[in-house]
Tab-separated table of C-alpha atoms in Angstrom:
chain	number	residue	atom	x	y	z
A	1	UNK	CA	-26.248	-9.290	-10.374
A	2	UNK	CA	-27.166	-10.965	-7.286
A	3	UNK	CA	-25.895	-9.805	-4.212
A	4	UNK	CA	-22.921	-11.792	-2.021
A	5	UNK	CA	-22.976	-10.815	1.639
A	6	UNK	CA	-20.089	-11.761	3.866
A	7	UNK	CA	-20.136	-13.716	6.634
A	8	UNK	CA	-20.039	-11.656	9.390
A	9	UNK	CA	-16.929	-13.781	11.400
A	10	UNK	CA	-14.988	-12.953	8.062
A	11	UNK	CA	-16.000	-9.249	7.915
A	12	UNK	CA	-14.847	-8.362	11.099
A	13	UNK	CA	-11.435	-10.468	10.819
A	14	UNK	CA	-11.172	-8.342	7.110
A	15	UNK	CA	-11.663	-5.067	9.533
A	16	UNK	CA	-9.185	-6.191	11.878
A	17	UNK	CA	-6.557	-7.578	9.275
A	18	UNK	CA	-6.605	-3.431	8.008
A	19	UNK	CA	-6.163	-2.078	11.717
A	20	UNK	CA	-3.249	-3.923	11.862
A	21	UNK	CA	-1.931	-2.206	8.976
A	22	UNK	CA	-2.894	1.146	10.494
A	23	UNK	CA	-1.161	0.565	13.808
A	24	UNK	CA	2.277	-0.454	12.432
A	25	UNK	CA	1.773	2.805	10.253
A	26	UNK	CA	0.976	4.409	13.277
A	27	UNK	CA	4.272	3.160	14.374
A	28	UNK	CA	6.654	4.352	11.973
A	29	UNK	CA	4.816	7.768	11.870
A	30	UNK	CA	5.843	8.048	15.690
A	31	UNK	CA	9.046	7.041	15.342
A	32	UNK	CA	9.631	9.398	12.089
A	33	UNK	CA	8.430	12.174	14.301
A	34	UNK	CA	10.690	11.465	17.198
A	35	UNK	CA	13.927	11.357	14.514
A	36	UNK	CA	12.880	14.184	12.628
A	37	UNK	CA	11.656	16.437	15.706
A	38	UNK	CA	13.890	15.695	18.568
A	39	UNK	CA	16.719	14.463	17.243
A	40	UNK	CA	17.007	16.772	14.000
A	41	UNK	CA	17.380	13.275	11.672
A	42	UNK	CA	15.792	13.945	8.480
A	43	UNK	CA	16.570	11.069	6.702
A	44	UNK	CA	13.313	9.437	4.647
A	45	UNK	CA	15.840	8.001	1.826
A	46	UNK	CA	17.748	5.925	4.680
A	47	UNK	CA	14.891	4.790	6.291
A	48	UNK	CA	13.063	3.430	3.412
A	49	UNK	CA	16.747	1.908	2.244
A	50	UNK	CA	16.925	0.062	6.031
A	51	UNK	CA	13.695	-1.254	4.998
A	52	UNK	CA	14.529	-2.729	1.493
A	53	UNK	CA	17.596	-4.303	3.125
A	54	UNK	CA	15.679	-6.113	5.241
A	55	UNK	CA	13.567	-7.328	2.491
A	56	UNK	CA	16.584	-8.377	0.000
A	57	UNK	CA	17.896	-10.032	3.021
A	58	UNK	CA	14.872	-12.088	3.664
A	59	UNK	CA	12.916	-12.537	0.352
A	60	UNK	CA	15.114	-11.741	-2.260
A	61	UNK	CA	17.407	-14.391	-0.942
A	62	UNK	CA	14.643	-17.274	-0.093
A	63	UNK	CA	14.259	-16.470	-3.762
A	64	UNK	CA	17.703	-17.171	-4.591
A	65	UNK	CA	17.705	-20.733	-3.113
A	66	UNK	CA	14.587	-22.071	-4.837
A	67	UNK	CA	14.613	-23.858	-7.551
A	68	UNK	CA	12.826	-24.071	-11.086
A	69	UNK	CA	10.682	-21.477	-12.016
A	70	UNK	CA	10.204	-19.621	-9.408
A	71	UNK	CA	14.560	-19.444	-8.466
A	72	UNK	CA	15.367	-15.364	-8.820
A	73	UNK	CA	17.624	-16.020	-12.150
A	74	UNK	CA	14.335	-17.519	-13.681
A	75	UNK	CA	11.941	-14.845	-12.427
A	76	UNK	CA	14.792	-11.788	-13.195
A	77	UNK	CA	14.793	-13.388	-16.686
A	78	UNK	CA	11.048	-13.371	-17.775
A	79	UNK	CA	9.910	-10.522	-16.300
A	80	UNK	CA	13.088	-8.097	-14.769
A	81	UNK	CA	12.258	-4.669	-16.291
A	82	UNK	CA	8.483	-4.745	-14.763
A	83	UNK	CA	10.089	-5.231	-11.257
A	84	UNK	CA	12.733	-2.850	-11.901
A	85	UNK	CA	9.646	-0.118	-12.865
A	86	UNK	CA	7.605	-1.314	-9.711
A	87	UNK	CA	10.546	-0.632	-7.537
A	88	UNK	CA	10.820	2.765	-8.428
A	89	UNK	CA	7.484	3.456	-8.037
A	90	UNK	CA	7.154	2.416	-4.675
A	91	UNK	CA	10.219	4.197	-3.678
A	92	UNK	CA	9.448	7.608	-5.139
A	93	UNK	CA	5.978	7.230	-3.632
A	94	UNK	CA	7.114	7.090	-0.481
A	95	UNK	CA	9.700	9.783	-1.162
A	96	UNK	CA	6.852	12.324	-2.557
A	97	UNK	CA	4.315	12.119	0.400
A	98	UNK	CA	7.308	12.705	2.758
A	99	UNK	CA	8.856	15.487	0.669
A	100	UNK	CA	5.351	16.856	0.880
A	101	UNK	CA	5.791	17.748	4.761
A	102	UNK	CA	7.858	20.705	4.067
A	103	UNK	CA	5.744	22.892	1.881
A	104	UNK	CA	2.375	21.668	2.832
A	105	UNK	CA	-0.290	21.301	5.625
A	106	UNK	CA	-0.964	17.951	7.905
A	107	UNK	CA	-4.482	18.619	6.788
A	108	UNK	CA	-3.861	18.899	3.064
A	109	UNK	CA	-1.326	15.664	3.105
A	110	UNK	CA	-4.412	13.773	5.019
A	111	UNK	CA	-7.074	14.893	2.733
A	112	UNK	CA	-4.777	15.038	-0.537
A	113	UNK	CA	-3.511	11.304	0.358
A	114	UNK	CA	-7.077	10.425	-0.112
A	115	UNK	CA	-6.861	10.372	-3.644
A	116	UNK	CA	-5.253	7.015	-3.659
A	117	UNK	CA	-8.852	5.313	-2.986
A	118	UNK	CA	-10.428	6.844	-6.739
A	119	UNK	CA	-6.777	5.633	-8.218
A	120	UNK	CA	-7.091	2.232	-6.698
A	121	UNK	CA	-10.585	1.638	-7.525
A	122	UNK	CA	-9.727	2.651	-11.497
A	123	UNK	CA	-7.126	0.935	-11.749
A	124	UNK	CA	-8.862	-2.194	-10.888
A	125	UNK	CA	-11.722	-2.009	-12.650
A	126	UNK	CA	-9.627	-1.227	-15.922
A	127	UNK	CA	-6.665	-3.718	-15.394
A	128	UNK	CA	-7.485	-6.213	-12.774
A	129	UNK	CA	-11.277	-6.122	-13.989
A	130	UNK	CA	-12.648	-5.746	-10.557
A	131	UNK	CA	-16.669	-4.631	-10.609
A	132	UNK	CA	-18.172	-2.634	-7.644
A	133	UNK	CA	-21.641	-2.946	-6.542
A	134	UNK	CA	-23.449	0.283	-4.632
A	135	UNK	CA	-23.040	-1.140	-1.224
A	136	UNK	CA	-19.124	-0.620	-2.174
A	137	UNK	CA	-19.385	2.866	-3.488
A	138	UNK	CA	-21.442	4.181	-0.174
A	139	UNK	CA	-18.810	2.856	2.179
A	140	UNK	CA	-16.159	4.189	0.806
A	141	UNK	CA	-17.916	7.615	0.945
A	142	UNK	CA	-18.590	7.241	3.909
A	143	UNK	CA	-15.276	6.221	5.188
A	144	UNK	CA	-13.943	9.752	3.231
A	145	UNK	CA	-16.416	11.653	4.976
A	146	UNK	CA	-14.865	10.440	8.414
A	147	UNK	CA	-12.118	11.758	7.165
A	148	UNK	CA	-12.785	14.830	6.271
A	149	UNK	CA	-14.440	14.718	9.996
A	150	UNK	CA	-10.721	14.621	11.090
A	151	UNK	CA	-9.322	17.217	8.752
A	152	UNK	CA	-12.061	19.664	10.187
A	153	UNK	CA	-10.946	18.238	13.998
A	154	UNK	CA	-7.249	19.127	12.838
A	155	UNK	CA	-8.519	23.044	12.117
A	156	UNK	CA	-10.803	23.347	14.831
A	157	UNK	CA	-7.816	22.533	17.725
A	158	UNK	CA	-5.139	24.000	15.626
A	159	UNK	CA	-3.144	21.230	14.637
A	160	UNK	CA	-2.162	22.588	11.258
A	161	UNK	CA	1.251	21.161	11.661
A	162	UNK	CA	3.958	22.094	8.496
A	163	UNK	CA	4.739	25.241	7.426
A	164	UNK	CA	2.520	25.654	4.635
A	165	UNK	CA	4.824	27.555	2.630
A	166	UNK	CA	4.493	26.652	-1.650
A	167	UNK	CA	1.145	24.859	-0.508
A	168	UNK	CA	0.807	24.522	-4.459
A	169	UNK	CA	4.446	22.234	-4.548
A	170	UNK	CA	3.590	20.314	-1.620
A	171	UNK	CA	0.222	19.492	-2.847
A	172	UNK	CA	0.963	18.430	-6.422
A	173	UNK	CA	3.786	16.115	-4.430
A	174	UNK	CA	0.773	14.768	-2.408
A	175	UNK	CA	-1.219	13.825	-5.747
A	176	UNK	CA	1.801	12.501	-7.145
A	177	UNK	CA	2.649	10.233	-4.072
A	178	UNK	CA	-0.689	9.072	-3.727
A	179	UNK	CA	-1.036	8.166	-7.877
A	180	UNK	CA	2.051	5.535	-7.413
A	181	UNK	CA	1.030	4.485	-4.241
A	182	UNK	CA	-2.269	3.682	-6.135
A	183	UNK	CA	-0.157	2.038	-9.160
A	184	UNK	CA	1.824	0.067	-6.480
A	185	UNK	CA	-0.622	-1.715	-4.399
A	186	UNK	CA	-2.486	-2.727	-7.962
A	187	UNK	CA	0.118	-4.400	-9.087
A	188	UNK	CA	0.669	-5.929	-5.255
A	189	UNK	CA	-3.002	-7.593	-5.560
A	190	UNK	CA	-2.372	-9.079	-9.203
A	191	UNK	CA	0.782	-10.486	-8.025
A	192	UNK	CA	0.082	-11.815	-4.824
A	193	UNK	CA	-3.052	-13.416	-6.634
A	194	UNK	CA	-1.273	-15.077	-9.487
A	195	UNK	CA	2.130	-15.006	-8.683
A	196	UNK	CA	3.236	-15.280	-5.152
A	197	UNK	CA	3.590	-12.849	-1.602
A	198	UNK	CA	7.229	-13.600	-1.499
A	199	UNK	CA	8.393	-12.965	-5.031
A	200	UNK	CA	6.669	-9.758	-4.668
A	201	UNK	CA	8.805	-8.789	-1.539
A	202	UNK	CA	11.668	-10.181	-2.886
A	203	UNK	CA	11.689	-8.385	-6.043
A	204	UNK	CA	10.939	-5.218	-4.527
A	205	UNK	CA	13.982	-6.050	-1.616
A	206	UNK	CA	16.145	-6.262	-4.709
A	207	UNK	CA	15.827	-3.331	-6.825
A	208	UNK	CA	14.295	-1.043	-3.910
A	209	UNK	CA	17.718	-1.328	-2.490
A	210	UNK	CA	19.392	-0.653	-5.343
A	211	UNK	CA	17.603	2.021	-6.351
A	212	UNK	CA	17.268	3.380	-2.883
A	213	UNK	CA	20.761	3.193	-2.333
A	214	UNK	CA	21.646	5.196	-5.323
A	215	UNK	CA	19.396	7.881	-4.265
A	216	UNK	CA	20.841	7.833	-0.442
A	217	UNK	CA	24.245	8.330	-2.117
A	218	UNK	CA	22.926	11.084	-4.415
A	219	UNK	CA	20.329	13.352	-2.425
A	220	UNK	CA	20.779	12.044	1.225
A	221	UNK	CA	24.195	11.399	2.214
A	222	UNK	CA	25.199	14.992	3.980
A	223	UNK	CA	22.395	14.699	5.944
A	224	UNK	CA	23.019	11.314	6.660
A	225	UNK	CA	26.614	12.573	8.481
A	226	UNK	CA	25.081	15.163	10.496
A	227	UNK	CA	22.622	12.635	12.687
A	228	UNK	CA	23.941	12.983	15.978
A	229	UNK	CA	24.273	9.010	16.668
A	230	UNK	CA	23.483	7.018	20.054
A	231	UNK	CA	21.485	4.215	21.415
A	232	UNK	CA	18.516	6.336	21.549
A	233	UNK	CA	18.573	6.946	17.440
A	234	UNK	CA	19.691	3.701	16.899
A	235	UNK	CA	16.952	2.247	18.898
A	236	UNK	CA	14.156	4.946	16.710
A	237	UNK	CA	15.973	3.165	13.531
A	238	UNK	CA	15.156	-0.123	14.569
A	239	UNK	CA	12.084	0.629	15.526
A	240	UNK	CA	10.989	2.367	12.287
A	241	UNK	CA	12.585	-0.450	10.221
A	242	UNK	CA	10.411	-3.468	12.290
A	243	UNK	CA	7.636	-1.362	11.718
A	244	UNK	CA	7.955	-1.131	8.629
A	245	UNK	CA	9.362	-4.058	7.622
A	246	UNK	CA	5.971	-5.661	9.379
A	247	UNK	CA	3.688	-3.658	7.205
A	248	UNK	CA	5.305	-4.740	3.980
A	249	UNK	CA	5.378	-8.030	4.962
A	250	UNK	CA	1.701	-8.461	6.070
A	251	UNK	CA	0.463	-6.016	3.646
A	252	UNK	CA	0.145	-8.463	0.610
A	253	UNK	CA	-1.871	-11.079	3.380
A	254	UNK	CA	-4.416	-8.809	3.833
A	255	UNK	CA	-4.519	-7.644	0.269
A	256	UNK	CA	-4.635	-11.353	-0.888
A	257	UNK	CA	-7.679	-11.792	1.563
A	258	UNK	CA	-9.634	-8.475	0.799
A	259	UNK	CA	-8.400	-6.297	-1.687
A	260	UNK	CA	-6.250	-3.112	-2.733
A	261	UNK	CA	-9.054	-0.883	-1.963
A	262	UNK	CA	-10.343	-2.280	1.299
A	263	UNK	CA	-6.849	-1.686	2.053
A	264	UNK	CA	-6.153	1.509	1.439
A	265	UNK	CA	-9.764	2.717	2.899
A	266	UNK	CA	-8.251	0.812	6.097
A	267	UNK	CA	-5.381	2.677	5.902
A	268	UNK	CA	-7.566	6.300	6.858
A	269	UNK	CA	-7.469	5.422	10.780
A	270	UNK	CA	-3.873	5.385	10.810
A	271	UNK	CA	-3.463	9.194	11.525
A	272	UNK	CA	-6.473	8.618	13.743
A	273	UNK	CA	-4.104	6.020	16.003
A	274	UNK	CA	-1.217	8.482	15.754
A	275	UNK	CA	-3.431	11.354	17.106
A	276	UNK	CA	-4.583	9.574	20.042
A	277	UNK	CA	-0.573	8.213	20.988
A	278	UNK	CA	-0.133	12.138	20.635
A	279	UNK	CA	-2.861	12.807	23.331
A	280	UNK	CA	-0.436	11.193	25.804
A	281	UNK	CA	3.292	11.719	24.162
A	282	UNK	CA	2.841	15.379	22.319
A	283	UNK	CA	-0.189	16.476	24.715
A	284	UNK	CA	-2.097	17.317	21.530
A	285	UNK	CA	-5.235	19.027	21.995
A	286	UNK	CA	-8.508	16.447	21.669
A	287	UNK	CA	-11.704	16.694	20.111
A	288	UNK	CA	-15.120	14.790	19.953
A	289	UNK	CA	-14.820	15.040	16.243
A	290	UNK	CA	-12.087	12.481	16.107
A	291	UNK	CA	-14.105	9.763	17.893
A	292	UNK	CA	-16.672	10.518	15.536
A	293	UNK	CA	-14.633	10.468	12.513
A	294	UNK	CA	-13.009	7.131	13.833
A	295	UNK	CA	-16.064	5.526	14.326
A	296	UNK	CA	-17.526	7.069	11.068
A	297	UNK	CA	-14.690	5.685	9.210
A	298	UNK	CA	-15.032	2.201	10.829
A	299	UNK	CA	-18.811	1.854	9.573
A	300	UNK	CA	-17.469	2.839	6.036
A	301	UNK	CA	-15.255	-0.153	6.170
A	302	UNK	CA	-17.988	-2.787	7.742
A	303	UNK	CA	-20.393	-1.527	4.797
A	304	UNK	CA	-17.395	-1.819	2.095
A	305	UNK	CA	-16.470	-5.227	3.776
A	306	UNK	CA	-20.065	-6.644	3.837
A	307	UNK	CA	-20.331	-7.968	0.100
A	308	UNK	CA	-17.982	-9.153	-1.754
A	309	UNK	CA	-16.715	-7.528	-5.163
A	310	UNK	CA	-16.666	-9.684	-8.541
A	311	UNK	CA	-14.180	-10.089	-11.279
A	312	UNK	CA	-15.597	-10.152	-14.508
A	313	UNK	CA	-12.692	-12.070	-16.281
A	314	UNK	CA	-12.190	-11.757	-20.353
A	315	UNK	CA	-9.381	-13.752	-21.357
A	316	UNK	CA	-9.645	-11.758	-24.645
A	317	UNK	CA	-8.717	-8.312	-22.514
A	318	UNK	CA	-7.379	-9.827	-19.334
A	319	UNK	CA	-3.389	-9.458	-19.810
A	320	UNK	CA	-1.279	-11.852	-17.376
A	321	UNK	CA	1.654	-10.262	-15.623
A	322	UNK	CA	3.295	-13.455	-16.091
A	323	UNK	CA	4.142	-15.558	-18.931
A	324	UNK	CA	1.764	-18.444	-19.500
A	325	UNK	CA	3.488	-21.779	-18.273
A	326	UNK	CA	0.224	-23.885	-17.267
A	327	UNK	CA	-2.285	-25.971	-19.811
A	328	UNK	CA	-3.132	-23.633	-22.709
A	329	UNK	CA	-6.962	-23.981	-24.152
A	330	UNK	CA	-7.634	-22.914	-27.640
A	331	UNK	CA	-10.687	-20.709	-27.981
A	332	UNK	CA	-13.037	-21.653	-30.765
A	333	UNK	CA	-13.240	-18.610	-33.397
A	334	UNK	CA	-16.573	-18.894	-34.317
A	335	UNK	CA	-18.536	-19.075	-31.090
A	336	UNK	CA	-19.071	-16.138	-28.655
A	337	UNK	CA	-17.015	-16.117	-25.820
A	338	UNK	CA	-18.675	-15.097	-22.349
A	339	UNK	CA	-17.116	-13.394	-20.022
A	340	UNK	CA	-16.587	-15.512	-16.818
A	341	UNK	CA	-17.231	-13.736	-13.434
A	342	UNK	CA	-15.395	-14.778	-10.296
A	343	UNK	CA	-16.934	-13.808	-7.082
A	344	UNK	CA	-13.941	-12.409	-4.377
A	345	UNK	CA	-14.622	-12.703	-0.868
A	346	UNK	CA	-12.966	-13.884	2.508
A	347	UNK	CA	-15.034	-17.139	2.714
A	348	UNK	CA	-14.344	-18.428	-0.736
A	349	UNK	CA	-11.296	-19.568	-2.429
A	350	UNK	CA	-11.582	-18.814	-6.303
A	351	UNK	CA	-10.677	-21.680	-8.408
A	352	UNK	CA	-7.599	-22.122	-10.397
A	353	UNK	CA	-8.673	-20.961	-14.231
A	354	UNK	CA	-6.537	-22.550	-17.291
A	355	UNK	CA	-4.336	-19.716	-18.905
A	356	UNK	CA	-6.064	-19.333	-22.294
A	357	UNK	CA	-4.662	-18.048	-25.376
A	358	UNK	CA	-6.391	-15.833	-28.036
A	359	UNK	CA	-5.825	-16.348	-31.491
C-alpha cells in the first residue's frame, strides 16, 4: 500500500484543530478545580446537565424545525434507541473518570485515561474499518511515551494529588470511563461522516438531559443545596458550561477533518496546559520533564498527522448506522466483490459512495 503524506499546511492546521480541544479542556479542568477546591461545590452531575441543556437548547431544537428527513420526529423514529444508548454512554463516561478522583491518584487517572487511544484505534479498525500504516502506530507511541514523561514529572515534584485511598476502585472507574469514552467518540466519527455534526449534538442534547437530569435528581441533589451560591460560583458555572459547551461543539469538526484517534492522542496535552496555568494560579512546582513531555507528545502527533489513514470499505461487512434512503445497487452474486479503499486525509474530500445492498 502506497504511502499518502499530508500536506504539510494541512498537518499543522490538524495539530492546531486538537490544541484547541486541549485548551477548552484545560478550561473546564480549572474551573472544576476552583468549584470543587475553593468553593466546596462538588457537583459533576450538574455540570455535565448545564452542558446538555445548552445542547437541547441549540441542536436538539434546530432539529425540531427542519423538515423531511432529517426533522427530530423522523430521526427519533428510525433510529431513537441507538441515541438513547449513546447518551448514556457519554454521560456515565464522564461521570466514571470524575468519580475516579476520590479513590485514585492524578497520576494513575492520567496514565489510566490513556487507554482510550488502544479502544479507539479497535474500534475503528473493527467497525468503522479504518487501516493504520506504521508511521501511525510509532506516533502514537511516541505521543504515550510523552506522557508517561509527565506522569514521572508528576512523582518527581510531588504532585500526586487525590487521596489514593481504594486505588483498585478508582482505577477500574478509570478503565471504565476511558472504554465509553472510546465507544463514544467512534460512534461521533461515523456519524458526523454519514449523518450530520448537528444531529449528533442534538440527539445527545436530548437524551443527555434527560438522562442527566434523572441522575441529578437521584445521586446529586443534596449536594446540589449545600453550594454556597454568589456571583463568583455562578460566574465558575458559566464558565465551565462555555467551555464545555465549545468542546462539544467543535469536537465533531475536528473529528470530521482528522479522526477519533488523532483526537484523542491530541487530547494528552490537555493536563500539560492545566499544569502550566497552575505554575501561575496554584504555584505548582515545575519541571524540565514537562517541556519535554509536551514537546515529545507534539512530535507524536506531527508523525501520526503526516499520512493519512485508509478505509478499506466492504459493503458486505460495513453496517450503516442509518437506514439506507439513497440509490440502492444490486451486487451481482456470481462475481467477486473487491473491497474498495478510501484514502482519509485533510486535503481530500472522499466521494459520496451509493448505499449498496447485499443479497
Amino acid at each position: 500500500m502506497s504511502v499518502i503524506l499530508i500536506p504539510f499546511r494541512d498537518l499543522l492546521l490538524s495539530v492546531a484543530l486538537g490544541q484547541v480541544l486541549s485548551l477548552l479542556i484545560c478550561g473546564i479542568g480549572l474551573t472544576s478545580k476552583y468549584l470543587s477546591e475553593d468553593f466546596h461545590a462538588n457537583t459533576p452531575v450538574f455540570q455535565s446537565f448545564l452542558n446538555y441543556i445548552l445542547l437541547f437548547l441549540v441542536y436538539t431544537t434546530t432539529l425540531a424545525v427542519r423538515q423531511g428527513e432529517e426533522n427530530l420526529l423522523a430521526i427519533l423514529k428510525r433510529r431513537w434507541w441507538k441515541y438513547m444508548i449513546l447518551g448514556i454512554i457519554d454521560i456515565e463516561a464522564n461521570y466514571l473518570v470524575v468519580k475516579a478522583y476520590q479513590y485514585t491518584t492524578l497520576t494513575s487517572v492520567q496514565l489510566l485515561d490513556c487507554f482510550v487511544i488502544p479502544v479507539v484505534i479497535l474500534l475503528s479498525w473493527f467497525f468503522l474499518l479504518v487501516r493504520y500504516k506504521a508511521v501511525h502506530f510509532i506516533g502514537i507511541v511516541v505521543c504515550i511515551l510523552g506522557m508517561g514523561c509527565m506522569a514521572g514529572a508528576d512523582v518527581l515534584v510531588g504532585r500526586q494529588q487525590g487521596a489514593g485511598e481504594n486505588k483498585l476502585i478508582g482505577d477500574l472507574l478509570v478503565l471504565g470511563g476511558a472504554t465509553l469514552y472510546g465507544i463514544s467518540n467512534v460512534c461521533e466519527e461515523y456519524i458526523v461522516r454519514n449523518l450530520s455534526r448537528v444531529e449528533f449534538l442534538g440527539m445527545i442534547g436530548l437524551f443527555g438531559s434527560f438522562f442527566s437530569g434523572i441522575q441529578l435528581a437521584i445521586m446529586e441533589h443534596k449536594e446540589l443545596l449545600k453550594v454556597p451560591w454568589d456571583w463568583q460560583i455562578g460566574l465558575l458555572y458559566v464558565g465551565f458550561s462555555a467551555c464545555m459547551f465549545g468542546l462539544y461543539s467543535f469536537m465533531p469538526v475536528v473529528i470530521k477533518k482528522t479522526s477519533a484517534t488523532a483526537v484523542n492522542l491530541s487530547l494528552l496535552t490537555a493536563d500539560l496546559y492545566s499544569l502550566f496555568c497552575g505554575l501561575f494560579l496554584f504555584h505548582y512546582k515545575f519541571s524540565g520533564l514537562y517541556l519535554l513531555s509536551f514537546f515529545t507528545i507534539l512530535v507524536g502527533l506531527m508523525l501520526y498527522s503526516s499520512t493519512s489513514t485508509y478505509v478499506a470499505q466492504d459493503p458486505r461487512v460495513y453496517k450503516q448506522f442509518r437506514n439506507p434512503s439513497g440509490p440502492v445497487v444490486d451486487l451481482p452474486a456470481s462475481s467477486q466483490m473487491e473491497p474498495s479503499v478510501t484514502y482519509t486525509s485533510l486535503g481530500q474530500e472522499t466521494e459520496e459512495e451509493p448505499h449498496v445492498r447485499v443479497a
